PDB file of C-alpha atoms and ligand atoms in Angstrom:
ATOM      1  CA  MET A 523       0.722  25.014 -11.398  1.00 47.00           C
ATOM      2  CA  ALA A 524       1.110  21.998  -9.559  1.00 61.00           C
ATOM      3  CA  THR A 525       1.947  21.306  -5.868  1.00 67.00           C
ATOM      4  CA  TYR A 526       4.286  18.430  -4.751  1.00 79.00           C
ATOM      5  CA  LEU A 527       3.807  17.713  -0.835  1.00 93.00           C
ATOM      6  CA  THR A 528       7.206  16.458   1.022  1.00 96.00           C
ATOM      7  CA  PRO A 529       6.838  12.531   1.945  1.00 97.00           C
ATOM      8  CA  ALA A 530       6.080  13.835   5.507  1.00 97.00           C
ATOM      9  CA  LEU A 531       3.495  15.953   4.864  1.00 97.00           C
ATOM     10  CA  ALA A 532       1.771  13.300   2.323  1.00 98.00           C
ATOM     11  CA  TRP A 533       1.890  11.130   5.478  1.00 98.00           C
ATOM     12  CA  ARG A 534       0.174  13.164   7.654  1.00 98.00           C
ATOM     13  CA  ARG A 535      -2.498  13.743   4.678  1.00 98.00           C
ATOM     14  CA  LEU A 536      -3.135  10.123   4.760  1.00 98.00           C
ATOM     15  CA  ARG A 537      -2.780   9.787   8.872  1.00 98.00           C
ATOM     16  CA  GLU A 538      -5.204  13.050   9.459  1.00 98.00           C
ATOM     17  CA  GLY A 539      -8.083  10.840   6.213  1.00 98.00           C
ATOM     18  CA  ASN A 540      -7.378   7.631   7.929  1.00 98.00           C
ATOM     19  CA  GLU A 541      -8.138   9.409  11.494  1.00 98.00           C
ATOM     20  CA  ARG A 542     -11.883  10.659   9.794  1.00 98.00           C
ATOM     21  CA  PHE A 543     -12.701   7.609   8.755  1.00 98.00           C
ATOM     22  CA  VAL A 544     -11.856   5.545  11.762  1.00 98.00           C
ATOM     23  CA  ALA A 545     -14.042   7.887  13.710  1.00 98.00           C
ATOM     24  CA  GLY A 546     -16.841   7.988  11.343  1.00 98.00           C
ATOM     25  CA  HIS A 547     -16.229  11.876  10.387  1.00 98.00           C
ATOM     26  CA  SER A 548     -15.156  11.228   6.956  1.00 98.00           C
ATOM     27  CA  LEU A 549     -15.444  14.672   4.813  1.00 98.00           C
ATOM     28  CA  HIS A 550     -15.880  12.981   1.688  1.00 98.00           C
ATOM     29  CA  PRO A 551     -13.446  15.356  -0.431  1.00 98.00           C
ATOM     30  CA  ASN A 552     -12.604  15.860  -4.100  1.00 98.00           C
ATOM     31  CA  GLN A 553     -15.394  13.715  -5.286  1.00 97.00           C
ATOM     32  CA  ASP A 554     -17.410  16.582  -6.893  1.00 97.00           C
ATOM     33  CA  ALA A 555     -18.354  18.205 -10.561  1.00 98.00           C
ATOM     34  CA  SER A 556     -16.069  20.816 -10.201  1.00 97.00           C
ATOM     35  CA  ARG A 557     -13.379  18.506  -9.031  1.00 97.00           C
ATOM     36  CA  ARG A 558     -13.517  16.013 -11.977  1.00 98.00           C
ATOM     37  CA  ASN A 559     -13.430  19.097 -14.670  1.00 97.00           C
ATOM     38  CA  SER A 560     -10.059  20.373 -12.864  1.00 97.00           C
ATOM     39  CA  LEU A 561      -8.410  17.057 -13.230  1.00 97.00           C
ATOM     40  CA  VAL A 562      -9.156  16.542 -17.424  1.00 97.00           C
ATOM     41  CA  GLU A 563      -5.974  17.572 -17.971  1.00 97.00           C
ATOM     42  CA  ASP A 564      -3.668  16.584 -15.549  1.00 95.00           C
ATOM     43  CA  GLN A 565      -3.711  14.570 -12.232  1.00 96.00           C
ATOM     44  CA  HIS A 566      -0.986  15.442  -9.360  1.00 96.00           C
ATOM     45  CA  PRO A 567      -1.856  12.362  -6.402  1.00 97.00           C
ATOM     46  CA  PHE A 568       0.239  12.904  -3.447  1.00 98.00           C
ATOM     47  CA  ALA A 569       0.252   8.800  -3.067  1.00 98.00           C
ATOM     48  CA  VAL A 570       0.371   5.820  -4.469  1.00 98.00           C
ATOM     49  CA  ILE A 571      -1.426   2.936  -2.814  1.00 98.00           C
ATOM     50  CA  PHE A 572       0.465  -0.471  -3.350  1.00 98.00           C
ATOM     51  CA  GLY A 573      -2.601  -2.728  -1.146  1.00 98.00           C
ATOM     52  CA  CYS A 574      -4.115  -5.863  -1.291  1.00 98.00           C
ATOM     53  CA  SER A 575      -7.047  -6.054  -3.531  1.00 98.00           C
ATOM     54  CA  ASP A 576      -9.716  -7.006  -0.618  1.00 98.00           C
ATOM     55  CA  SER A 577     -13.632  -5.390  -0.868  1.00 98.00           C
ATOM     56  CA  ARG A 578     -12.947  -4.442   2.732  1.00 98.00           C
ATOM     57  CA  LEU A 579      -9.782  -2.237   1.755  1.00 97.00           C
ATOM     58  CA  ALA A 580     -11.209   0.105  -0.893  1.00 97.00           C
ATOM     59  CA  ALA A 581      -7.786   2.985  -0.577  1.00 97.00           C
ATOM     60  CA  GLU A 582      -9.612   6.471  -1.549  1.00 98.00           C
ATOM     61  CA  ILE A 583     -12.798   5.434   1.022  1.00 98.00           C
ATOM     62  CA  ILE A 584     -10.070   4.143   4.090  1.00 98.00           C
ATOM     63  CA  PHE A 585      -8.284   7.226   3.936  1.00 98.00           C
ATOM     64  CA  ASP A 586     -11.318   9.637   3.187  1.00 98.00           C
ATOM     65  CA  LEU A 587     -10.039  11.033   0.061  1.00 98.00           C
ATOM     66  CA  GLY A 588     -10.906  11.624  -3.929  1.00 98.00           C
ATOM     67  CA  LEU A 589     -10.792  12.208  -7.284  1.00 98.00           C
ATOM     68  CA  GLY A 590      -7.016  12.780  -8.066  1.00 98.00           C
ATOM     69  CA  ASP A 591      -5.899  12.051  -4.570  1.00 98.00           C
ATOM     70  CA  ALA A 592      -4.042   8.750  -5.393  1.00 98.00           C
ATOM     71  CA  PHE A 593      -2.785   6.546  -8.206  1.00 98.00           C
ATOM     72  CA  VAL A 594      -3.746   3.166  -6.908  1.00 98.00           C
ATOM     73  CA  VAL A 595      -2.262  -0.712  -7.428  1.00 98.00           C
ATOM     74  CA  ARG A 596      -4.030  -3.869  -5.749  1.00 98.00           C
ATOM     75  CA  THR A 597      -2.891  -7.287  -6.626  1.00 98.00           C
ATOM     76  CA  ALA A 598      -4.556 -10.072  -4.148  1.00 98.00           C
ATOM     77  CA  GLY A 599      -2.187  -9.937  -0.779  1.00 98.00           C
ATOM     78  CA  GLN A 600      -0.014  -6.862  -2.421  1.00 98.00           C
ATOM     79  CA  VAL A 601       2.378  -9.429  -4.354  1.00 98.00           C
ATOM     80  CA  ILE A 602       4.650  -7.553  -6.575  1.00 97.00           C
ATOM     81  CA  ASP A 603       5.101  -8.258 -10.428  1.00 96.00           C
ATOM     82  CA  ASP A 604       6.370  -6.161 -13.542  1.00 96.00           C
ATOM     83  CA  ALA A 605       3.113  -4.765 -14.286  1.00 98.00           C
ATOM     84  CA  VAL A 606       2.686  -3.460 -10.092  1.00 98.00           C
ATOM     85  CA  LEU A 607       6.325  -2.358 -10.314  1.00 98.00           C
ATOM     86  CA  GLY A 608       6.143  -0.497 -13.915  1.00 98.00           C
ATOM     87  CA  SER A 609       3.157   0.932 -11.946  1.00 98.00           C
ATOM     88  CA  LEU A 610       4.821   2.617  -9.304  1.00 98.00           C
ATOM     89  CA  GLU A 611       7.724   3.656 -11.083  1.00 98.00           C
ATOM     90  CA  TYR A 612       5.571   5.481 -13.538  1.00 98.00           C
ATOM     91  CA  SER A 613       3.615   7.020 -10.368  1.00 98.00           C
ATOM     92  CA  ILE A 614       7.158   7.927  -9.158  1.00 97.00           C
ATOM     93  CA  THR A 615       9.040   9.507 -12.454  1.00 97.00           C
ATOM     94  CA  GLU A 616       5.714  10.579 -14.347  1.00 97.00           C
ATOM     95  CA  LEU A 617       3.326  11.814 -11.236  1.00 97.00           C
ATOM     96  CA  HIS A 618       6.233  12.962  -8.750  1.00 97.00           C
ATOM     97  CA  VAL A 619       4.583  10.993  -5.908  1.00 98.00           C
ATOM     98  CA  PRO A 620       6.049  11.807  -2.863  1.00 98.00           C
ATOM     99  CA  LEU A 621       5.044   8.509  -0.937  1.00 98.00           C
ATOM    100  CA  ILE A 622       4.667   4.936  -1.611  1.00 98.00           C
ATOM    101  CA  VAL A 623       2.031   2.928   0.546  1.00 98.00           C
ATOM    102  CA  ILE A 624       1.868  -0.719   1.349  1.00 98.00           C
ATOM    103  CA  LEU A 625      -1.164  -1.639   2.638  1.00 98.00           C
ATOM    104  CA  GLY A 626      -1.960  -4.942   3.977  1.00 98.00           C
ATOM    105  CA  HIS A 627      -4.883  -5.732   6.519  1.00 98.00           C
ATOM    106  CA  ASP A 628      -5.628  -8.397   9.025  1.00 98.00           C
ATOM    107  CA  SER A 629      -7.520 -11.608   8.076  1.00 98.00           C
ATOM    108  CA  CYS A 630      -5.762 -11.778   4.420  1.00 98.00           C
ATOM    109  CA  GLY A 631      -7.249 -14.435   2.869  1.00 98.00           C
ATOM    110  CA  ALA A 632      -3.911 -14.548   0.297  1.00 98.00           C
ATOM    111  CA  VAL A 633      -1.936 -14.853   3.147  1.00 98.00           C
ATOM    112  CA  THR A 634      -4.029 -17.105   4.885  1.00 98.00           C
ATOM    113  CA  ALA A 635      -3.740 -19.383   1.642  1.00 98.00           C
ATOM    114  CA  THR A 636       0.075 -19.042   1.851  1.00 98.00           C
ATOM    115  CA  LYS A 637       0.308 -20.015   5.474  1.00 98.00           C
ATOM    116  CA  SER A 638      -2.401 -23.278   4.681  1.00 98.00           C
ATOM    117  CA  ALA A 639       0.067 -24.139   1.467  1.00 98.00           C
ATOM    118  CA  VAL A 640       3.380 -23.608   3.524  1.00 97.00           C
ATOM    119  CA  GLU A 641       2.004 -26.327   6.509  1.00 97.00           C
ATOM    120  CA  THR A 642       0.420 -29.021   4.236  1.00 97.00           C
ATOM    121  CA  GLY A 643       2.799 -28.587   1.647  1.00 96.00           C
ATOM    122  CA  GLU A 644      -0.180 -28.473  -0.907  1.00 97.00           C
ATOM    123  CA  MET A 645      -0.072 -25.502  -3.490  1.00 96.00           C
ATOM    124  CA  PRO A 646      -3.082 -24.360  -4.742  1.00 96.00           C
ATOM    125  CA  ALA A 647      -3.992 -24.746  -8.425  1.00 95.00           C
ATOM    126  CA  GLY A 648      -3.652 -22.523 -11.258  1.00 96.00           C
ATOM    127  CA  PHE A 649      -2.585 -18.353 -11.483  1.00 96.00           C
ATOM    128  CA  ILE A 650      -2.941 -18.639  -7.454  1.00 97.00           C
ATOM    129  CA  ARG A 651       0.200 -20.648  -7.119  1.00 97.00           C
ATOM    130  CA  SER A 652       1.835 -17.621  -8.127  1.00 97.00           C
ATOM    131  CA  LEU A 653       0.484 -15.541  -5.291  1.00 98.00           C
ATOM    132  CA  VAL A 654       1.355 -18.479  -2.941  1.00 98.00           C
ATOM    133  CA  GLU A 655       4.735 -18.570  -4.540  1.00 98.00           C
ATOM    134  CA  ARG A 656       5.122 -14.351  -3.568  1.00 97.00           C
ATOM    135  CA  ILE A 657       3.776 -14.611   0.105  1.00 98.00           C
ATOM    136  CA  THR A 658       5.508 -17.870   0.983  1.00 98.00           C
ATOM    137  CA  PRO A 659       9.048 -15.824   1.991  1.00 98.00           C
ATOM    138  CA  SER A 660       7.476 -13.487   4.222  1.00 98.00           C
ATOM    139  CA  VAL A 661       5.577 -16.306   5.964  1.00 98.00           C
ATOM    140  CA  LEU A 662       8.400 -18.771   5.816  1.00 98.00           C
ATOM    141  CA  THR A 663      10.197 -15.558   8.111  1.00 98.00           C
ATOM    142  CA  ALA A 664       7.416 -15.093  10.580  1.00 98.00           C
ATOM    143  CA  MET A 665       7.403 -18.863  11.092  1.00 97.00           C
ATOM    144  CA  ARG A 666      10.857 -18.733  11.853  1.00 98.00           C
ATOM    145  CA  ASN A 667      10.596 -15.500  14.342  1.00 98.00           C
ATOM    146  CA  GLU A 668       7.708 -17.679  15.785  1.00 98.00           C
ATOM    147  CA  GLN A 669       4.874 -15.633  14.602  1.00 97.00           C
ATOM    148  CA  THR A 670       1.889 -18.141  14.025  1.00 96.00           C
ATOM    149  CA  ASP A 671      -0.335 -15.672  13.929  1.00 97.00           C
ATOM    150  CA  VAL A 672      -1.711 -15.272  10.622  1.00 98.00           C
ATOM    151  CA  ASN A 673      -1.931 -11.355  11.118  1.00 98.00           C
ATOM    152  CA  GLU A 674       1.577 -10.820  12.166  1.00 98.00           C
ATOM    153  CA  MET A 675       2.089 -12.890   8.968  1.00 98.00           C
ATOM    154  CA  VAL A 676       0.493 -10.037   7.351  1.00 98.00           C
ATOM    155  CA  VAL A 677       2.838  -7.330   9.142  1.00 98.00           C
ATOM    156  CA  GLU A 678       5.526  -9.312   8.406  1.00 98.00           C
ATOM    157  CA  HIS A 679       4.484  -9.256   4.431  1.00 98.00           C
ATOM    158  CA  VAL A 680       3.622  -5.497   4.633  1.00 98.00           C
ATOM    159  CA  LYS A 681       7.639  -5.416   5.860  1.00 98.00           C
ATOM    160  CA  GLN A 682       8.917  -7.360   3.237  1.00 98.00           C
ATOM    161  CA  THR A 683       7.037  -5.697   0.458  1.00 98.00           C
ATOM    162  CA  ALA A 684       8.525  -2.174   1.306  1.00 98.00           C
ATOM    163  CA  ARG A 685      11.691  -3.606   1.574  1.00 97.00           C
ATOM    164  CA  ARG A 686      11.680  -5.619  -2.184  1.00 97.00           C
ATOM    165  CA  LEU A 687      10.195  -2.785  -3.322  1.00 96.00           C
ATOM    166  CA  ALA A 688      13.167  -0.345  -2.840  1.00 95.00           C
ATOM    167  CA  ASP A 689      15.541  -3.064  -3.214  1.00 95.00           C
ATOM    168  CA  SER A 690      13.873  -4.057  -7.293  1.00 94.00           C
ATOM    169  CA  SER A 691      13.219  -1.067  -8.595  1.00 97.00           C
ATOM    170  CA  ARG A 692      16.126   1.133  -8.848  1.00 97.00           C
ATOM    171  CA  VAL A 693      14.022   3.914 -10.003  1.00 98.00           C
ATOM    172  CA  ILE A 694      12.237   3.928  -6.473  1.00 98.00           C
ATOM    173  CA  SER A 695      15.728   3.707  -4.406  1.00 98.00           C
ATOM    174  CA  ALA A 696      17.160   6.270  -6.043  1.00 98.00           C
ATOM    175  CA  ALA A 697      14.182   8.323  -5.349  1.00 98.00           C
ATOM    176  CA  ILE A 698      14.155   7.446  -1.452  1.00 98.00           C
ATOM    177  CA  ASP A 699      17.570   8.308  -1.228  1.00 97.00           C
ATOM    178  CA  ASP A 700      17.623  11.645  -2.619  1.00 95.00           C
ATOM    179  CA  GLY A 701      14.391  12.581  -0.355  1.00 96.00           C
ATOM    180  CA  ARG A 702      12.203  12.747  -3.242  1.00 96.00           C
ATOM    181  CA  ALA A 703       9.660   9.690  -1.838  1.00 98.00           C
ATOM    182  CA  ALA A 704       9.344   7.844   1.333  1.00 98.00           C
ATOM    183  CA  VAL A 705       7.536   4.065   1.642  1.00 98.00           C
ATOM    184  CA  VAL A 706       5.387   3.245   4.526  1.00 98.00           C
ATOM    185  CA  GLY A 707       4.128   0.254   5.131  1.00 98.00           C
ATOM    186  CA  LEU A 708       0.666  -0.159   6.901  1.00 98.00           C
ATOM    187  CA  SER A 709      -1.323  -2.890   8.384  1.00 98.00           C
ATOM    188  CA  TYR A 710      -4.974  -2.797   8.243  1.00 98.00           C
ATOM    189  CA  LYS A 711      -7.368  -3.657  10.632  1.00 98.00           C
ATOM    190  CA  LEU A 712     -10.680  -4.694   8.992  1.00 98.00           C
ATOM    191  CA  ASP A 713     -13.187  -3.963  12.855  1.00 98.00           C
ATOM    192  CA  GLU A 714     -12.002  -0.475  13.664  1.00 98.00           C
ATOM    193  CA  GLY A 715     -10.627   0.804   9.713  1.00 98.00           C
ATOM    194  CA  ARG A 716      -7.301   1.696  11.539  1.00 98.00           C
ATOM    195  CA  ALA A 717      -3.815   1.794   9.316  1.00 98.00           C
ATOM    196  CA  ALA A 718      -1.735   1.092  11.683  1.00 98.00           C
ATOM    197  CA  LEU A 719       2.544   1.822  10.493  1.00 98.00           C
ATOM    198  CA  VAL A 720       4.376  -0.938  10.968  1.00 98.00           C
ATOM    199  CA  SER A 721       7.395   0.011   8.460  1.00 97.00           C
ATOM    200  CA  GLY A 722       9.095   3.247   6.995  1.00 97.00           C
ATOM    201  CA  ILE A 723      11.560   3.431   4.684  1.00 97.00           C
ATOM    202  CA  GLY A 724      13.364   6.986   3.605  1.00 96.00           C
ATOM    203  CA  LYS A 725      12.753  10.028   5.600  1.00 93.00           C
ATOM    204  CA  LEU A 726       9.335  10.937   6.881  1.00 89.00           C
TER     205      LEU A 726
HETATM  206 ZN1  LIG B1104      -5.930  -9.293   1.074  1.00 85.34          ZN
END
């Protein structure tokens, strides 16, 4: 029998896991054979984490989670495309996930590349260009607000990503409107390991 957490409880559980990780007291829950066996037929993750692909941002590790806890979607610079939206909508409609997490981090390479493309006017080659194009609006907003540090741009990009999700997906906005799901935007500090809240949409 599935038990679904409220958005507020899901956010609390995630926060507590990150606090354990920051303090060096991770419990490594839900990683044994019995947990694995219990999940063969079904999954009921309590959060969907949409974050940057950066190797230092391993979602289950930094929130001290295990198998079946989080549905994870990651692209460089957490840029949104149709497959990302489809994955997030799947987690909402099929898995009834109550919390959508947008996870950016300081010194992000994709945001740094976008900052340099905007400053020099030189776009990167190949499909890296489509990452940069999707991050450019966030970098431009940050610059307009006189935020020139890459980590400030990361925070702006997390906020805009959260808003864009709610704006572009009717499935997500409907879930937010009737309280089934909420969105939190987090910015992760590589040295400390802390994921700080920078934005929230919906009732938490
Ligand atoms: Zn990154």
